[in-house]
């Protein structure tokens, strides 16, 4: 019996000896909770319900939450994902990990159904290693704020104590609010629509060199690169003609989510009903392409931007969004700014230089002959804001003009804009200035001025007179 007991003790002794020599690794359980409930908090709506995922006219959307856990070498050790119909849901799971340092890449993106068509904006691939993980935007075009992509990265350490980790995903994209204004701002359209609207079949806003790829390259901090369609990326497509024919809304709203990028500019192209371009545009072409936008904002994560295309001006604006400025106030300012540009462009002809010229020289500058003459005057057709140009001469030889009169074709609300531009180009003169007539001279000093300028708001006429 003693021999048997001794044998059992020997076996136990061997087991204990082996246990002492090997370190046992114990996994510590940690809870992780991921949400994107505040992903739209820094953005503003136009109509009030564009960020509602269900129950509106903007489609039925689901939130997709993803969590990729990497070890210190960038290898994927755990992943979790789930789909929810509300932003209020959270992805909650346990991390059964060995002690050590880890990182998590939490991603929020959306899928949805709009008018029976499925949409998925972002595709995640190569998640097995942090060095290869990337997110690529699809070629889907859907003007929805649910194109927003959220990414939040966090490094953490598993130790002997239980630690609950909470992540609130923030947007990595900026949100571009797009409004196409088919409104009649000139009074020359029909049923509230721009006079261009019945003749423009398709209008598309584009961006060049747009970044559409998110890469990590082994780091928890994402970088952004260009996608396959970067050289000609459609922002929004619209048919003013179709909108006019169905007498739909005169403003068309859309959203696009853009990855961070500096000096972002845009342009648009339009196609007219065949043969109508000759009546709408100076070059007579049915196809038109705009210049790049003057303002080139830096797109930043979580920032909002606004783009307005005013059809009556065939002009595209883009700027940072200012929630304190009403959209109609913004458009009114844009219209005034644009009208000032057109007025300045008109007055840059410097009609004061025509004072003192003979008829032949004036006609050479105008590239036309007079359509009406008297003994001492000659009248010519104007262009744009000027309907008629009349030169008055000192005598019947028409060798020296002492007055150039411009008859303007503008609305009353533009009168002050003409005054502003004249004040920038010429020296205002108090003497002779009244409520309806504003006086200027073509020199800083009256004694050295050769031309006096009178802007008669009451008669829509601008006079350039020789100063004797």
Coordinates of N, CA, C and O in Angstrom, one line a residue, residues 38-198:
X38 N -24.5 60.0 -33.4 CA -24.3 61.4 -33.6 C -23.6 61.8 -34.9 O -23.1 62.9 -35.0
X39 N -23.7 60.9 -35.8 CA -22.9 61.0 -37.1 C -23.4 62.3 -37.9 O -22.7 62.9 -38.7
X40 N -24.7 62.7 -37.7 CA -25.2 63.8 -38.5 C -25.4 65.1 -37.6 O -25.9 66.1 -38.1
X41 N -24.9 65.0 -36.4 CA -25.1 66.1 -35.4 C -24.6 67.5 -35.9 O -25.1 68.5 -35.6
X42 N -23.5 67.4 -36.6 CA -22.8 68.7 -37.1 C -23.3 69.2 -38.4 O -22.8 70.2 -39.0
X43 N -24.3 68.5 -39.0 CA -24.9 68.8 -40.3 C -26.3 69.4 -40.1 O -27.0 69.1 -39.2
X44 N -26.7 70.2 -41.1 CA -28.0 70.8 -41.0 C -28.8 70.4 -42.2 O -28.3 70.2 -43.3
X45 N -30.1 70.2 -42.0 CA -31.0 69.8 -43.1 C -31.6 71.1 -43.7 O -31.4 72.2 -43.2
X46 N -32.2 70.9 -44.9 CA -32.9 72.0 -45.6 C -34.4 71.9 -45.3 O -35.0 72.9 -44.9
X47 N -35.0 70.7 -45.5 CA -36.4 70.5 -45.3 C -36.8 70.0 -43.9 O -37.9 70.0 -43.5
X48 N -35.8 69.5 -43.2 CA -36.0 69.0 -41.8 C -36.0 67.5 -41.6 O -35.8 67.1 -40.5
X49 N -36.2 66.7 -42.7 CA -36.3 65.3 -42.4 C -35.4 64.5 -43.3 O -35.5 63.3 -43.5
X50 N -34.4 65.2 -43.9 CA -33.5 64.4 -44.8 C -32.6 63.4 -44.2 O -32.1 62.5 -44.8
X51 N -32.4 63.5 -42.8 CA -31.6 62.6 -42.1 C -32.4 61.5 -41.5 O -31.8 60.6 -40.7
X52 N -33.7 61.4 -41.7 CA -34.5 60.3 -41.2 C -34.3 59.1 -42.1 O -34.5 59.1 -43.3
X53 N -34.0 58.0 -41.4 CA -33.7 56.7 -42.1 C -34.9 56.0 -42.7 O -34.8 55.3 -43.7
X54 N -36.0 56.1 -42.0 CA -37.2 55.4 -42.4 C -38.4 56.3 -42.4 O -38.5 57.3 -41.7
X55 N -39.4 56.0 -43.3 CA -40.7 56.7 -43.3 C -40.8 58.0 -43.9 O -41.7 58.8 -43.7
X56 N -39.8 58.3 -44.8 CA -39.9 59.6 -45.6 C -39.8 59.3 -47.1 O -39.8 58.1 -47.5
X57 N -39.8 60.3 -47.9 CA -39.7 60.1 -49.4 C -38.3 60.0 -49.8 O -38.1 59.9 -51.0
X58 N -37.4 59.9 -48.9 CA -35.9 59.8 -49.3 C -35.4 58.4 -49.2 O -34.2 58.2 -49.3
X59 N -36.3 57.4 -49.2 CA -35.8 56.0 -49.2 C -35.8 55.4 -47.8 O -36.1 56.0 -46.8
X60 N -35.6 54.1 -47.8 CA -35.5 53.3 -46.6 C -34.0 52.9 -46.4 O -33.4 52.2 -47.2
X61 N -33.4 53.4 -45.3 CA -32.0 53.2 -45.1 C -31.6 52.4 -43.8 O -32.4 52.5 -42.9
X62 N -30.5 51.7 -43.9 CA -30.0 50.9 -42.8 C -28.6 51.3 -42.5 O -27.8 51.6 -43.4
X63 N -28.3 51.3 -41.2 CA -27.0 51.7 -40.8 C -26.2 50.4 -40.6 O -26.6 49.4 -39.9
X64 N -25.0 50.3 -41.2 CA -24.1 49.2 -41.1 C -22.9 49.6 -40.2 O -22.1 50.5 -40.5
X65 N -22.7 48.9 -39.1 CA -21.6 49.2 -38.2 C -20.6 48.0 -38.2 O -21.0 46.8 -38.2
X66 N -19.3 48.4 -38.4 CA -18.3 47.4 -38.5 C -17.2 47.7 -37.4 O -16.9 48.8 -37.1
X67 N -16.6 46.6 -36.9 CA -15.5 46.7 -35.9 C -14.4 45.7 -36.3 O -14.7 44.5 -36.4
X68 N -13.2 46.2 -36.6 CA -12.1 45.4 -36.9 C -11.0 45.6 -35.8 O -10.5 46.7 -35.6
X69 N -10.7 44.5 -35.1 CA -9.7 44.5 -34.1 C -8.4 44.0 -34.6 O -8.3 42.9 -35.1
X70 N -7.3 44.7 -34.4 CA -6.0 44.3 -34.8 C -5.0 44.2 -33.7 O -5.1 45.0 -32.7
X71 N -4.1 43.3 -33.8 CA -3.0 43.2 -32.8 C -1.9 44.2 -33.1 O -2.0 45.0 -34.1
X72 N -0.9 44.2 -32.3 CA 0.2 45.1 -32.5 C 0.9 45.0 -33.8 O 1.6 45.9 -34.3
X73 N 0.8 43.8 -34.4 CA 1.4 43.6 -35.7 C 0.5 43.9 -36.9 O 0.9 43.7 -38.1
X74 N -0.7 44.4 -36.6 CA -1.6 44.7 -37.6 C -2.4 43.6 -38.2 O -3.1 43.7 -39.2
X75 N -2.4 42.4 -37.5 CA -3.2 41.3 -37.9 C -4.6 41.3 -37.3 O -4.8 41.7 -36.1
X76 N -5.6 40.9 -38.1 CA -7.0 40.9 -37.6 C -7.2 39.8 -36.6 O -6.9 38.6 -36.9
X77 N -7.6 40.1 -35.4 CA -7.9 39.1 -34.4 C -9.4 38.9 -34.1 O -9.8 37.9 -33.5
X78 N -10.2 39.9 -34.5 CA -11.6 39.8 -34.2 C -12.3 40.8 -35.1 O -11.8 41.9 -35.3
X79 N -13.5 40.5 -35.6 CA -14.3 41.4 -36.3 C -15.8 41.2 -35.9 O -16.2 40.1 -35.7
X80 N -16.5 42.3 -35.9 CA -17.9 42.2 -35.6 C -18.7 43.2 -36.5 O -18.1 44.3 -36.8
X81 N -19.9 42.9 -36.9 CA -20.6 43.8 -37.7 C -22.1 43.5 -37.5 O -22.5 42.4 -37.2
X82 N -22.9 44.6 -37.7 CA -24.4 44.4 -37.6 C -25.1 45.5 -38.4 O -24.5 46.5 -38.7
X83 N -26.3 45.3 -38.7 CA -27.1 46.2 -39.5 C -28.3 46.6 -38.7 O -29.0 45.8 -38.1
X84 N -28.6 48.0 -38.7 CA -29.7 48.5 -37.9 C -30.6 49.5 -38.7 O -30.0 50.1 -39.6
X85 N -31.8 49.6 -38.3 CA -32.7 50.5 -39.0 C -32.8 51.9 -38.3 O -33.5 52.7 -38.7
X86 N -32.0 52.1 -37.3 CA -32.0 53.3 -36.5 C -30.6 53.7 -36.1 O -29.8 52.8 -35.8
X87 N -30.3 55.0 -36.0 CA -29.0 55.5 -35.5 C -28.8 55.2 -34.1 O -27.7 55.2 -33.6
X88 N -29.9 55.0 -33.3 CA -29.8 54.8 -31.9 C -29.3 53.5 -31.5 O -28.9 53.3 -30.3
X89 N -29.2 52.5 -32.4 CA -28.7 51.2 -32.0 C -27.2 51.2 -31.9 O -26.5 52.0 -32.5
X90 N -26.7 50.3 -31.0 CA -25.3 50.2 -30.8 C -24.8 48.7 -31.1 O -25.5 47.8 -30.8
X91 N -23.6 48.6 -31.6 CA -23.0 47.3 -31.8 C -22.2 47.0 -30.5 O -21.2 47.6 -30.2
X92 N -22.7 46.0 -29.8 CA -22.1 45.6 -28.5 C -21.6 44.2 -28.5 O -22.3 43.3 -29.0
X93 N -20.4 44.0 -28.1 CA -19.8 42.6 -28.2 C -18.7 42.5 -27.1 O -18.2 43.5 -26.6
X94 N -18.3 41.3 -26.8 CA -17.2 41.0 -25.9 C -15.9 40.8 -26.7 O -15.9 40.1 -27.7
X95 N -14.9 41.2 -26.1 CA -13.5 41.0 -26.6 C -12.8 40.0 -25.7 O -12.5 40.3 -24.6
X96 N -12.6 38.8 -26.2 CA -11.9 37.7 -25.4 C -10.5 37.7 -25.9 O -10.1 36.9 -26.8
X97 N -9.7 38.6 -25.4 CA -8.3 38.8 -25.9 C -7.3 38.6 -24.9 O -7.5 38.8 -23.7
X98 N -6.1 38.1 -25.3 CA -5.0 38.0 -24.4 C -4.4 39.4 -24.0 O -4.6 40.3 -24.8
X99 N -3.8 39.5 -22.9 CA -3.2 40.8 -22.6 C -2.3 41.3 -23.7 O -1.5 40.6 -24.3
X100 N -2.4 42.6 -23.9 CA -1.5 43.2 -25.0 C -2.2 44.5 -25.5 O -3.2 44.9 -25.1
X101 N -1.5 45.0 -26.5 CA -2.0 46.3 -27.1 C -2.7 45.9 -28.4 O -2.2 45.1 -29.2
X102 N -3.8 46.7 -28.7 CA -4.6 46.4 -29.8 C -5.1 47.8 -30.4 O -5.0 48.8 -29.8
X103 N -5.7 47.7 -31.5 CA -6.4 48.8 -32.1 C -7.7 48.4 -32.8 O -7.8 47.2 -33.2
X104 N -8.6 49.3 -32.8 CA -9.9 49.0 -33.4 C -10.2 50.1 -34.4 O -10.0 51.3 -34.2
X105 N -10.7 49.6 -35.6 CA -11.2 50.5 -36.6 C -12.7 50.3 -36.7 O -13.2 49.3 -37.1
X106 N -13.4 51.3 -36.3 CA -14.9 51.3 -36.3 C -15.4 52.1 -37.5 O -15.0 53.2 -37.7
X107 N -16.3 51.5 -38.2 CA -16.7 52.1 -39.5 C -18.3 52.1 -39.5 O -18.9 51.1 -39.1
X108 N -18.8 53.2 -39.9 CA -20.3 53.3 -40.1 C -20.6 53.7 -41.6 O -19.9 54.6 -42.1
X109 N -21.4 53.0 -42.3 CA -21.8 53.3 -43.6 C -23.3 52.8 -43.8 O -23.8 52.1 -42.9
X110 N -23.9 53.2 -44.9 CA -25.3 53.0 -45.0 C -25.6 52.3 -46.3 O -24.9 52.4 -47.3
X111 N -26.7 51.5 -46.3 CA -27.3 50.9 -47.5 C -28.8 51.2 -47.5 O -29.4 51.4 -46.4
X112 N -29.4 51.3 -48.7 CA -30.8 51.7 -48.7 C -31.5 51.3 -50.0 O -30.8 50.9 -50.9
X113 N -32.8 51.5 -50.0 CA -33.6 51.3 -51.2 C -34.3 52.6 -51.4 O -35.1 53.1 -50.6
X114 N -34.1 53.2 -52.6 CA -34.8 54.4 -53.1 C -35.5 54.1 -54.4 O -34.9 53.7 -55.4
X115 N -36.8 54.3 -54.4 CA -37.6 54.0 -55.5 C -37.4 52.7 -56.2 O -37.2 52.5 -57.4
X116 N -37.2 51.7 -55.3 CA -37.1 50.3 -55.7 C -35.7 49.9 -56.1 O -35.4 48.8 -56.4
X117 N -34.7 50.8 -56.0 CA -33.3 50.5 -56.4 C -32.4 50.5 -55.1 O -32.6 51.3 -54.2
X118 N -31.6 49.5 -55.1 CA -30.7 49.3 -54.0 C -29.4 50.2 -54.1 O -28.9 50.3 -55.2
X119 N -29.0 50.7 -53.0 CA -27.8 51.6 -53.0 C -26.9 51.2 -51.9 O -27.3 51.0 -50.7
X120 N -25.6 51.1 -52.2 CA -24.5 50.9 -51.2 C -23.4 51.7 -51.7 O -22.9 51.6 -52.8
X121 N -23.0 52.6 -50.8 CA -22.0 53.6 -51.2 C -20.5 53.2 -51.0 O -19.7 53.6 -51.8
X122 N -20.2 52.5 -50.0 CA -18.9 52.2 -49.6 C -18.6 50.7 -49.5 O -19.4 50.0 -48.9
X123 N -17.5 50.2 -50.0 CA -17.1 48.8 -50.0 C -15.8 48.6 -49.2 O -14.8 49.2 -49.6
X124 N -15.9 47.8 -48.2 CA -14.7 47.5 -47.3 C -14.1 46.2 -47.8 O -14.8 45.2 -48.0
X125 N -12.8 46.2 -47.9 CA -12.1 45.0 -48.4 C -10.7 44.9 -47.7 O -10.2 45.8 -47.1
X126 N -10.1 43.7 -47.8 CA -8.8 43.4 -47.3 C -8.6 43.7 -45.8 O -7.6 44.3 -45.4
X127 N -9.6 43.3 -45.1 CA -9.6 43.6 -43.6 C -8.7 42.7 -42.8 O -8.5 43.0 -41.6
X128 N -8.1 41.7 -43.4 CA -7.3 40.7 -42.7 C -6.0 41.4 -42.1 O -5.5 40.9 -41.1
X129 N -5.6 42.4 -42.7 CA -4.4 43.1 -42.2 C -4.6 44.6 -42.3 O -5.1 45.1 -43.3
X130 N -4.2 45.3 -41.2 CA -4.4 46.8 -41.2 C -3.6 47.5 -42.3 O -4.0 48.5 -42.8
X131 N -2.5 46.8 -42.8 CA -1.8 47.4 -43.8 C -2.5 47.4 -45.2 O -2.3 48.2 -46.0
X132 N -3.5 46.5 -45.3 CA -4.2 46.3 -46.6 C -5.6 46.8 -46.5 O -6.3 46.9 -47.6
X133 N -6.1 47.1 -45.3 CA -7.5 47.5 -45.2 C -7.8 48.8 -46.0 O -7.1 49.8 -46.0
X134 N -8.9 48.7 -46.8 CA -9.3 49.9 -47.5 C -10.8 50.0 -47.7 O -11.5 49.0 -47.6
X135 N -11.2 51.2 -48.0 CA -12.7 51.4 -48.2 C -12.8 52.2 -49.5 O -12.2 53.3 -49.6
X136 N -13.5 51.7 -50.5 CA -13.6 52.3 -51.8 C -15.1 52.7 -52.1 O -16.0 51.9 -51.9
X137 N -15.3 53.9 -52.5 CA -16.6 54.3 -52.9 C -17.0 53.7 -54.2 O -16.3 53.5 -55.1
X138 N -18.3 53.2 -54.2 CA -18.8 52.6 -55.4 C -19.2 53.7 -56.5 O -19.1 54.9 -56.2
X139 N -19.5 53.2 -57.6 CA -19.9 54.2 -58.7 C -21.4 54.6 -58.6 O -21.9 55.3 -59.5
X140 N -22.0 54.2 -57.5 CA -23.4 54.6 -57.3 C -23.6 56.1 -57.2 O -22.8 56.8 -56.6
X141 N -24.6 56.6 -57.9 CA -25.0 58.0 -57.8 C -26.3 58.1 -57.2 O -27.3 57.7 -57.8
X142 N -26.4 58.6 -56.0 CA -27.7 58.8 -55.3 C -27.5 60.0 -54.4 O -26.6 60.0 -53.5
X143 N -28.2 61.1 -54.7 CA -28.0 62.3 -53.9 C -28.6 62.3 -52.6 O -29.7 62.8 -52.3
X144 N -27.9 61.6 -51.6 CA -28.4 61.4 -50.3 C -27.4 61.7 -49.2 O -26.2 61.4 -49.4
X145 N -27.8 62.2 -48.1 CA -26.8 62.4 -47.0 C -26.3 61.1 -46.4 O -25.3 61.1 -45.7
X146 N -27.0 60.0 -46.8 CA -26.6 58.7 -46.3 C -25.4 58.1 -47.0 O -25.0 57.0 -46.8
X147 N -24.8 58.9 -47.9 CA -23.5 58.6 -48.5 C -22.4 58.9 -47.4 O -21.3 58.5 -47.6
X148 N -22.8 59.5 -46.4 CA -21.8 59.8 -45.3 C -21.1 58.6 -44.8 O -21.7 57.5 -44.6
X149 N -19.8 58.7 -44.7 CA -19.0 57.6 -44.2 C -18.4 58.0 -42.8 O -17.8 59.1 -42.7
X150 N -18.5 57.1 -41.8 CA -17.9 57.4 -40.5 C -16.8 56.5 -40.2 O -16.9 55.3 -40.4
X151 N -15.7 57.0 -39.6 CA -14.6 56.1 -39.2 C -14.0 56.7 -37.9 O -13.8 57.9 -37.8
X152 N -13.9 55.9 -36.9 CA -13.2 56.3 -35.7 C -12.3 55.1 -35.3 O -12.7 54.0 -35.2
X153 N -11.0 55.5 -35.0 CA -10.0 54.5 -34.7 C -9.6 54.8 -33.2 O -9.6 55.9 -32.7
X154 N -9.2 53.7 -32.6 CA -8.8 53.8 -31.2 C -7.8 52.7 -30.8 O -8.0 51.5 -31.2
X155 N -6.7 53.1 -30.1 CA -5.8 52.1 -29.6 C -6.1 51.8 -28.2 O -6.5 52.7 -27.4
X156 N -6.0 50.6 -27.8 CA -6.4 50.2 -26.4 C -5.5 49.0 -25.9 O -4.8 48.4 -26.8
X157 N -5.5 48.8 -24.6 CA -4.7 47.7 -24.1 C -5.5 46.8 -23.2 O -6.3 47.3 -22.4
X158 N -5.3 45.5 -23.3 CA -6.0 44.5 -22.5 C -5.1 44.2 -21.4 O -3.9 43.8 -21.6
X159 N -5.5 44.3 -20.1 CA -4.7 44.0 -19.0 C -5.5 43.1 -18.0 O -6.4 42.4 -18.4
X160 N -5.2 43.2 -16.8 CA -5.8 42.3 -15.8 C -7.2 42.8 -15.3 O -7.9 42.1 -14.6
X161 N -7.5 44.1 -15.6 CA -8.7 44.6 -15.2 C -9.7 44.7 -16.3 O -9.3 45.1 -17.5
X162 N -11.0 44.5 -16.0 CA -12.0 44.6 -17.0 C -12.2 46.1 -17.3 O -12.4 46.9 -16.5
X163 N -12.3 46.4 -18.6 CA -12.5 47.8 -19.1 C -13.5 47.8 -20.2 O -13.3 47.1 -21.2
X164 N -14.5 48.6 -20.0 CA -15.5 48.7 -21.1 C -15.2 49.9 -22.0 O -14.9 51.0 -21.6
X165 N -15.1 49.6 -23.3 CA -14.7 50.6 -24.3 C -15.9 51.0 -25.1 O -16.7 50.2 -25.6
X166 N -16.1 52.3 -25.2 CA -17.2 52.9 -25.9 C -16.7 53.8 -27.1 O -15.8 54.6 -26.8
X167 N -17.2 53.6 -28.2 CA -16.8 54.4 -29.4 C -18.0 55.0 -30.1 O -19.0 54.3 -30.4
X168 N -17.9 56.3 -30.3 CA -19.0 57.1 -31.0 C -18.4 57.5 -32.3 O -17.6 58.4 -32.4
X169 N -18.8 56.9 -33.4 CA -18.2 57.1 -34.7 C -18.6 58.5 -35.2 O -19.7 58.9 -35.2
X170 N -17.6 59.2 -35.7 CA -17.7 60.5 -36.3 C -17.6 60.4 -37.8 O -16.9 59.5 -38.4
X171 N -18.2 61.3 -38.6 CA -18.0 61.3 -40.0 C -16.6 61.7 -40.5 O -16.0 62.6 -39.9
X172 N -16.1 60.9 -41.4 CA -14.8 61.2 -42.0 C -15.0 62.0 -43.3 O -14.1 62.7 -43.8
X173 N -16.3 62.0 -43.8 CA -16.6 62.8 -45.0 C -17.1 64.1 -44.6 O -17.7 64.3 -43.5
X174 N -17.0 65.1 -45.5 CA -17.7 66.3 -45.4 C -19.0 66.2 -46.2 O -19.1 65.4 -47.1
X175 N -20.0 67.0 -45.9 CA -21.3 66.9 -46.5 C -21.6 68.1 -47.4 O -21.6 69.2 -46.9
X176 N -21.8 67.8 -48.7 CA -22.1 68.9 -49.7 C -23.6 68.9 -49.9 O -24.2 68.0 -50.4
X177 N -24.2 70.0 -49.6 CA -25.6 70.3 -49.9 C -25.7 71.0 -51.3 O -25.1 72.0 -51.5
X178 N -26.5 70.4 -52.2 CA -26.6 70.9 -53.6 C -28.0 71.3 -53.8 O -29.0 70.6 -53.6
X179 N -28.2 72.5 -54.3 CA -29.5 73.0 -54.7 C -29.4 73.6 -56.1 O -28.5 74.5 -56.4
X180 N -30.2 73.1 -57.0 CA -30.3 73.6 -58.4 C -31.5 74.5 -58.4 O -32.6 74.0 -58.2
X181 N -31.3 75.8 -58.8 CA -32.4 76.7 -58.8 C -32.9 76.9 -60.2 O -32.3 77.6 -61.0
X182 N -34.1 76.3 -60.5 CA -34.7 76.5 -61.8 C -35.6 77.8 -61.8 O -36.4 78.0 -62.7
X183 N -35.6 78.6 -60.7 CA -36.5 79.7 -60.6 C -36.3 80.8 -61.6 O -35.2 80.9 -62.2
X184 N -37.4 81.5 -61.8 CA -37.4 82.7 -62.7 C -36.9 83.9 -61.9 O -37.8 84.5 -61.2
X185 N -35.7 84.2 -62.0 CA -35.1 85.4 -61.2 C -35.1 86.7 -62.1 O -34.8 87.7 -61.6
X186 N -35.4 86.5 -63.4 CA -35.3 87.7 -64.3 C -36.7 88.2 -64.7 O -36.7 89.3 -65.3
X187 N -37.7 87.5 -64.4 CA -39.0 87.9 -64.9 C -39.3 87.6 -66.3 O -40.3 88.0 -66.9
X188 N -38.4 86.8 -67.0 CA -38.6 86.5 -68.4 C -39.0 85.0 -68.6 O -39.2 84.6 -69.8
X189 N -39.2 84.3 -67.5 CA -39.5 82.9 -67.7 C -41.0 82.6 -67.7 O -41.8 83.6 -67.8
X190 N -41.4 81.4 -67.5 CA -42.9 81.0 -67.5 C -43.2 80.2 -66.3 O -42.4 79.3 -65.9
X191 N -44.3 80.4 -65.7 CA -44.8 79.6 -64.5 C -43.8 79.5 -63.4 O -43.7 78.4 -62.7
X192 N -43.0 80.5 -63.2 CA -42.0 80.5 -62.1 C -40.7 79.9 -62.5 O -39.8 79.9 -61.6
X193 N -40.5 79.4 -63.7 CA -39.3 78.7 -64.1 C -38.4 79.7 -64.9 O -39.0 80.5 -65.7
X194 N -37.1 79.4 -64.8 CA -36.2 80.2 -65.7 C -36.5 80.1 -67.1 O -37.0 79.0 -67.6
X195 N -36.2 81.1 -67.9 CA -36.5 81.0 -69.4 C -35.6 80.0 -70.0 O -35.9 79.5 -71.1
X196 N -34.5 79.5 -69.3 CA -33.7 78.4 -69.9 C -34.3 77.1 -69.7 O -34.1 76.1 -70.5
X197 N -35.2 76.9 -68.7 CA -35.6 75.6 -68.2 C -36.3 74.8 -69.4 O -35.9 73.6 -69.5
X198 N -37.1 75.3 -70.2 CA -37.8 74.4 -71.2 C -36.8 73.9 -72.3 O -37.2 73.0 -73.0

